[in-house]
mmCIF file of C-alpha atoms in Angstrom:
data_model
loop_
_atom_site.group_PDB
_atom_site.id
_atom_site.type_symbol
_atom_site.label_atom_id
_atom_site.label_comp_id
_atom_site.label_asym_id
_atom_site.label_seq_id
_atom_site.Cartn_x
_atom_site.Cartn_y
_atom_site.Cartn_z
ATOM 1 C CA UNK Q 1 187.125 -274.631 115.930
ATOM 2 C CA UNK Q 2 183.848 -275.343 114.105
ATOM 3 C CA UNK Q 3 183.802 -274.794 110.369
ATOM 4 C CA UNK Q 4 180.005 -274.790 110.030
ATOM 5 C CA UNK Q 5 178.499 -271.639 108.620
ATOM 6 C CA UNK Q 6 175.489 -269.966 110.192
ATOM 7 C CA UNK Q 7 172.242 -270.571 108.377
ATOM 8 C CA UNK Q 8 172.185 -267.030 107.058
ATOM 9 C CA UNK Q 9 175.570 -267.627 105.367
ATOM 10 C CA UNK Q 10 174.577 -270.918 103.653
ATOM 11 C CA UNK Q 11 173.333 -270.287 100.101
ATOM 12 C CA UNK Q 12 169.877 -271.668 99.365
ATOM 13 C CA UNK Q 13 169.720 -274.771 97.149
ATOM 14 C CA UNK Q 14 169.218 -274.154 93.489
ATOM 15 C CA UNK Q 15 166.511 -275.833 91.512
ATOM 16 C CA UNK Q 16 166.965 -277.794 88.336
ATOM 17 C CA UNK Q 17 166.068 -274.800 86.240
ATOM 18 C CA UNK Q 18 168.017 -272.225 88.171
ATOM 19 C CA UNK Q 19 171.472 -271.067 87.197
ATOM 20 C CA UNK Q 20 174.393 -271.547 89.622
ATOM 21 C CA UNK Q 21 175.309 -268.452 91.638
ATOM 22 C CA UNK Q 22 178.375 -266.453 90.512
ATOM 23 C CA UNK Q 23 181.573 -267.473 92.349
ATOM 24 C CA UNK Q 24 182.545 -265.251 95.231
ATOM 25 C CA UNK Q 25 185.957 -263.571 95.451
ATOM 26 C CA UNK Q 26 187.018 -266.017 98.159
ATOM 27 C CA UNK Q 27 185.930 -269.012 96.055
ATOM 28 C CA UNK Q 28 187.780 -267.667 93.013
ATOM 29 C CA UNK Q 29 191.034 -267.152 94.970
ATOM 30 C CA UNK Q 30 190.853 -270.594 96.580
ATOM 31 C CA UNK Q 31 190.213 -272.276 93.235
ATOM 32 C CA UNK Q 32 192.983 -270.351 91.479
ATOM 33 C CA UNK Q 33 195.464 -271.252 94.219
ATOM 34 C CA UNK Q 34 194.603 -274.921 94.074
ATOM 35 C CA UNK Q 35 194.843 -275.063 90.282
ATOM 36 C CA UNK Q 36 198.086 -273.083 90.244
ATOM 37 C CA UNK Q 37 199.644 -275.355 92.855
ATOM 38 C CA UNK Q 38 198.675 -278.403 90.850
ATOM 39 C CA UNK Q 39 200.239 -276.944 87.698
ATOM 40 C CA UNK Q 40 203.507 -276.090 89.476
ATOM 41 C CA UNK Q 41 203.658 -279.499 91.131
ATOM 42 C CA UNK Q 42 203.066 -281.318 87.865
ATOM 43 C CA UNK Q 43 205.645 -279.152 86.142
ATOM 44 C CA UNK Q 44 208.291 -279.901 88.785
ATOM 45 C CA UNK Q 45 207.506 -283.596 88.788
ATOM 46 C CA UNK Q 46 207.488 -283.790 85.020
ATOM 47 C CA UNK Q 47 210.608 -281.659 84.737
ATOM 48 C CA UNK Q 48 209.054 -279.190 82.331
ATOM 49 C CA UNK Q 49 209.775 -276.201 84.571
ATOM 50 C CA UNK Q 50 213.312 -277.180 85.533
ATOM 51 C CA UNK Q 51 216.179 -275.096 84.156
ATOM 52 C CA UNK Q 52 218.397 -276.641 81.554
ATOM 53 C CA UNK Q 53 221.530 -278.367 82.963
ATOM 54 C CA UNK Q 54 223.850 -275.723 81.522
ATOM 55 C CA UNK Q 55 221.768 -272.976 83.145
ATOM 56 C CA UNK Q 56 222.012 -274.718 86.521
ATOM 57 C CA UNK Q 57 225.793 -274.997 86.208
ATOM 58 C CA UNK Q 58 226.052 -271.333 85.263
ATOM 59 C CA UNK Q 59 223.964 -270.348 88.271
ATOM 60 C CA UNK Q 60 226.058 -272.444 90.662
ATOM 61 C CA UNK Q 61 229.438 -271.176 89.401
ATOM 62 C CA UNK Q 62 229.961 -267.492 90.275
ATOM 63 C CA UNK Q 63 232.397 -265.505 88.130
ATOM 64 C CA UNK Q 64 235.970 -266.001 89.243
ATOM 65 C CA UNK Q 65 239.371 -264.693 88.280
ATOM 66 C CA UNK Q 66 243.087 -265.192 88.785
ATOM 67 C CA UNK Q 67 245.117 -262.742 90.822
ATOM 68 C CA UNK Q 68 248.853 -262.705 91.499
ATOM 69 C CA UNK Q 69 250.141 -260.611 94.363
ATOM 70 C CA UNK Q 70 252.959 -260.569 96.854
ATOM 71 C CA UNK Q 71 251.904 -261.203 100.437
ATOM 72 C CA UNK Q 72 254.509 -260.668 103.153
ATOM 73 C CA UNK Q 73 257.295 -261.092 100.612
ATOM 74 C CA UNK Q 74 255.928 -264.266 98.999
ATOM 75 C CA UNK Q 75 254.415 -264.286 95.522
ATOM 76 C CA UNK Q 76 250.973 -265.899 95.541
ATOM 77 C CA UNK Q 77 248.650 -266.728 92.640
ATOM 78 C CA UNK Q 78 245.100 -267.744 93.473
ATOM 79 C CA UNK Q 79 241.742 -268.186 91.770
ATOM 80 C CA UNK Q 80 238.920 -266.522 93.663
ATOM 81 C CA UNK Q 81 235.325 -265.471 93.289
ATOM 82 C CA UNK Q 82 235.342 -261.935 91.892
ATOM 83 C CA UNK Q 83 233.381 -260.808 94.944
ATOM 84 C CA UNK Q 84 236.038 -262.020 97.406
ATOM 85 C CA UNK Q 85 237.455 -259.328 99.653
ATOM 86 C CA UNK Q 86 241.154 -259.067 100.401
ATOM 87 C CA UNK Q 87 240.308 -259.945 104.005
ATOM 88 C CA UNK Q 88 238.637 -263.215 103.018
ATOM 89 C CA UNK Q 89 241.467 -263.997 100.625
ATOM 90 C CA UNK Q 90 243.993 -263.596 103.437
ATOM 91 C CA UNK Q 91 241.995 -265.480 106.056
ATOM 92 C CA UNK Q 92 240.176 -268.168 104.079
ATOM 93 C CA UNK Q 93 242.550 -268.851 101.185
ATOM 94 C CA UNK Q 94 246.018 -268.065 102.552
ATOM 95 C CA UNK Q 95 245.499 -268.928 106.223
ATOM 96 C CA UNK Q 96 246.691 -265.513 107.453
ATOM 97 C CA UNK Q 97 244.226 -264.933 110.283
ATOM 98 C CA UNK Q 98 246.059 -262.060 111.959
ATOM 99 C CA UNK Q 99 243.856 -259.543 110.178
ATOM 100 C CA UNK Q 100 240.550 -259.664 112.035
ATOM 101 C CA UNK Q 101 237.007 -259.478 110.708
ATOM 102 C CA UNK Q 102 235.313 -257.032 113.048
ATOM 103 C CA UNK Q 103 232.531 -254.978 111.485
ATOM 104 C CA UNK Q 104 233.189 -256.155 107.891
ATOM 105 C CA UNK Q 105 232.065 -252.673 106.832
ATOM 106 C CA UNK Q 106 235.248 -250.591 107.046
ATOM 107 C CA UNK Q 107 234.291 -248.921 110.308
ATOM 108 C CA UNK Q 108 236.503 -250.555 112.963
ATOM 109 C CA UNK Q 109 239.943 -250.956 111.365
ATOM 110 C CA UNK Q 110 240.546 -254.454 112.747
ATOM 111 C CA UNK Q 111 241.353 -255.681 109.226
ATOM 112 C CA UNK Q 112 243.885 -252.949 108.361
ATOM 113 C CA UNK Q 113 246.727 -254.084 106.112
ATOM 114 C CA UNK Q 114 249.281 -252.294 103.950
ATOM 115 C CA UNK Q 115 248.855 -252.425 100.172
ATOM 116 C CA UNK Q 116 251.879 -251.008 98.369
ATOM 117 C CA UNK Q 117 252.740 -249.265 101.636
ATOM 118 C CA UNK Q 118 249.333 -247.616 102.095
ATOM 119 C CA UNK Q 119 246.822 -248.456 104.811
ATOM 120 C CA UNK Q 120 243.609 -250.032 103.555
ATOM 121 C CA UNK Q 121 240.609 -251.774 105.072
ATOM 122 C CA UNK Q 122 240.950 -255.301 103.730
ATOM 123 C CA UNK Q 123 237.233 -255.981 104.172
ATOM 124 C CA UNK Q 124 236.380 -253.265 101.618
ATOM 125 C CA UNK Q 125 239.076 -254.132 99.072
ATOM 126 C CA UNK Q 126 238.331 -256.582 96.255
ATOM 127 C CA UNK Q 127 241.104 -259.137 95.900
ATOM 128 C CA UNK Q 128 240.889 -259.338 92.091
ATOM 129 C CA UNK Q 129 241.770 -255.643 91.826
ATOM 130 C CA UNK Q 130 245.183 -256.179 93.439
ATOM 131 C CA UNK Q 131 247.041 -257.772 90.544
ATOM 132 C CA UNK Q 132 250.752 -257.198 91.125
ATOM 133 C CA UNK Q 133 250.251 -255.483 94.490
ATOM 134 C CA UNK Q 134 252.399 -255.948 97.571
ATOM 135 C CA UNK Q 135 250.415 -256.703 100.708
ATOM 136 C CA UNK Q 136 251.790 -256.630 104.236
ATOM 137 C CA UNK Q 137 249.821 -258.064 107.136
ATOM 138 C CA UNK Q 138 250.701 -258.179 110.811
ATOM 139 C CA UNK Q 139 252.327 -261.582 110.203
ATOM 140 C CA UNK Q 140 254.809 -259.944 107.849
ATOM 141 C CA UNK Q 141 256.091 -257.225 110.203
ATOM 142 C CA UNK Q 142 258.455 -259.283 112.348
ATOM 143 C CA UNK Q 143 261.803 -260.522 111.070
ATOM 144 C CA UNK Q 144 261.938 -264.088 112.248
ATOM 145 C CA UNK Q 145 261.834 -264.035 116.053
ATOM 146 C CA UNK Q 146 262.627 -260.324 116.134
ATOM 147 C CA UNK Q 147 259.482 -258.258 116.606
ATOM 148 C CA UNK Q 148 258.817 -255.097 114.678
ATOM 149 C CA UNK Q 149 259.644 -252.075 116.871
ATOM 150 C CA UNK Q 150 255.963 -251.147 117.101
ATOM 151 C CA UNK Q 151 255.036 -254.682 118.150
ATOM 152 C CA UNK Q 152 257.617 -254.430 120.913
ATOM 153 C CA UNK Q 153 256.356 -250.966 121.860
ATOM 154 C CA UNK Q 154 252.816 -252.327 122.275
ATOM 155 C CA UNK Q 155 254.239 -254.821 124.767
ATOM 156 C CA UNK Q 156 256.350 -252.192 126.520
ATOM 157 C CA UNK Q 157 253.402 -249.797 126.860
ATOM 158 C CA UNK Q 158 250.840 -252.524 127.608
ATOM 159 C CA UNK Q 159 248.824 -251.077 124.716
ATOM 160 C CA UNK Q 160 246.280 -253.849 124.403
ATOM 161 C CA UNK Q 161 243.720 -255.667 126.497
ATOM 162 C CA UNK Q 162 241.519 -258.211 124.687
ATOM 163 C CA UNK Q 163 243.875 -258.031 121.690
ATOM 164 C CA UNK Q 164 241.240 -258.322 118.981
ATOM 165 C CA UNK Q 165 241.950 -254.915 117.441
ATOM 166 C CA UNK Q 166 245.699 -255.105 118.084
ATOM 167 C CA UNK Q 167 246.831 -256.463 114.663
ATOM 168 C CA UNK Q 168 244.954 -253.697 112.853
ATOM 169 C CA UNK Q 169 246.201 -251.084 115.332
ATOM 170 C CA UNK Q 170 249.810 -252.147 114.851
ATOM 171 C CA UNK Q 171 249.644 -252.242 111.049
ATOM 172 C CA UNK Q 172 247.871 -248.891 111.019
ATOM 173 C CA UNK Q 173 250.496 -247.493 113.394
ATOM 174 C CA UNK Q 174 253.265 -248.667 111.076
ATOM 175 C CA UNK Q 175 251.561 -246.861 108.214
ATOM 176 C CA UNK Q 176 251.026 -243.767 110.330
ATOM 177 C CA UNK Q 177 254.746 -243.620 111.167
ATOM 178 C CA UNK Q 178 255.764 -244.121 107.516
ATOM 179 C CA UNK Q 179 253.415 -241.315 106.505
ATOM 180 C CA UNK Q 180 255.054 -238.984 109.021
ATOM 181 C CA UNK Q 181 251.901 -238.255 111.009
ATOM 182 C CA UNK Q 182 253.500 -238.507 114.438
ATOM 183 C CA UNK Q 183 254.274 -234.873 115.268
ATOM 184 C CA UNK Q 184 252.134 -234.858 118.402
ATOM 185 C CA UNK Q 185 249.746 -237.100 120.364
ATOM 186 C CA UNK Q 186 246.869 -235.168 118.825
ATOM 187 C CA UNK Q 187 248.148 -235.833 115.307
ATOM 188 C CA UNK Q 188 248.611 -239.523 116.038
ATOM 189 C CA UNK Q 189 245.081 -239.789 117.403
ATOM 190 C CA UNK Q 190 243.722 -238.026 114.329
ATOM 191 C CA UNK Q 191 245.504 -240.291 111.859
ATOM 192 C CA UNK Q 192 244.754 -243.443 113.883
ATOM 193 C CA UNK Q 193 241.097 -242.562 114.346
ATOM 194 C CA UNK Q 194 239.976 -245.216 111.876
ATOM 195 C CA UNK Q 195 241.054 -247.934 114.301
ATOM 196 C CA UNK Q 196 238.634 -248.574 117.156
ATOM 197 C CA UNK Q 197 239.673 -250.113 120.479
ATOM 198 C CA UNK Q 198 236.600 -251.209 122.389
ATOM 199 C CA UNK Q 199 238.737 -251.761 125.483
ATOM 200 C CA UNK Q 200 239.750 -248.088 125.484
ATOM 201 C CA UNK Q 201 243.540 -248.441 125.317
ATOM 202 C CA UNK Q 202 243.964 -245.321 123.177
ATOM 203 C CA UNK Q 203 246.373 -243.494 125.506
ATOM 204 C CA UNK Q 204 248.794 -246.419 125.559
ATOM 205 C CA UNK Q 205 248.422 -247.007 121.827
ATOM 206 C CA UNK Q 206 249.463 -243.404 121.187
ATOM 207 C CA UNK Q 207 252.440 -243.849 123.532
ATOM 208 C CA UNK Q 208 253.516 -246.991 121.642
ATOM 209 C CA UNK Q 209 253.401 -245.136 118.317
ATOM 210 C CA UNK Q 210 255.332 -242.207 119.854
ATOM 211 C CA UNK Q 211 257.965 -244.574 121.237
ATOM 212 C CA UNK Q 212 258.474 -246.226 117.862
ATOM 213 C CA UNK Q 213 258.511 -242.952 115.930
ATOM 214 C CA UNK Q 214 261.118 -241.500 118.313
ATOM 215 C CA UNK Q 215 263.450 -244.455 117.693
ATOM 216 C CA UNK Q 216 263.004 -244.399 113.923
#
């Protein structure tokens, strides 16, 4: 593309006694940008604009804290970033990957665990706030090789398909039974509504919870 300007756009030459024309807005912006870039570049090269070493270290090290909690019967003490969720603590720090990261927004229930016997979404729970808590994940339900009754009921009722939501469904079902919300299929569906099954196995999930509740 040609960069030549039409004759009408080229300013006429100035004589020796004539003053230079005032800079246009475009010329001013281009000049300011060039000068500013040169100043920033020289500052970076010379180190005058770099943060002090202690400031860099502070920026790179997010606030962290110690937390001691019991997970599946074992006392654990870890140091984590204060922003770490219980889900990430379980999966990334403790290697307990049974709890799944689905939506990571508390909407699907795939990460459901029990904290002090209550159902919680692990993705929405800050780990550092659980000092002294008792956490139960799907890995902690079985007793050795003996499955939890609800785990066995899921097998008996064929209550899963892809299996991704199954750990959260089972843990939530255990909580639902402990809470006594198993009086009818409708009640079970209501109190299990926070757990989504994209494969649509809801009927069989309800049957598995009913089977376990009846044998309690």
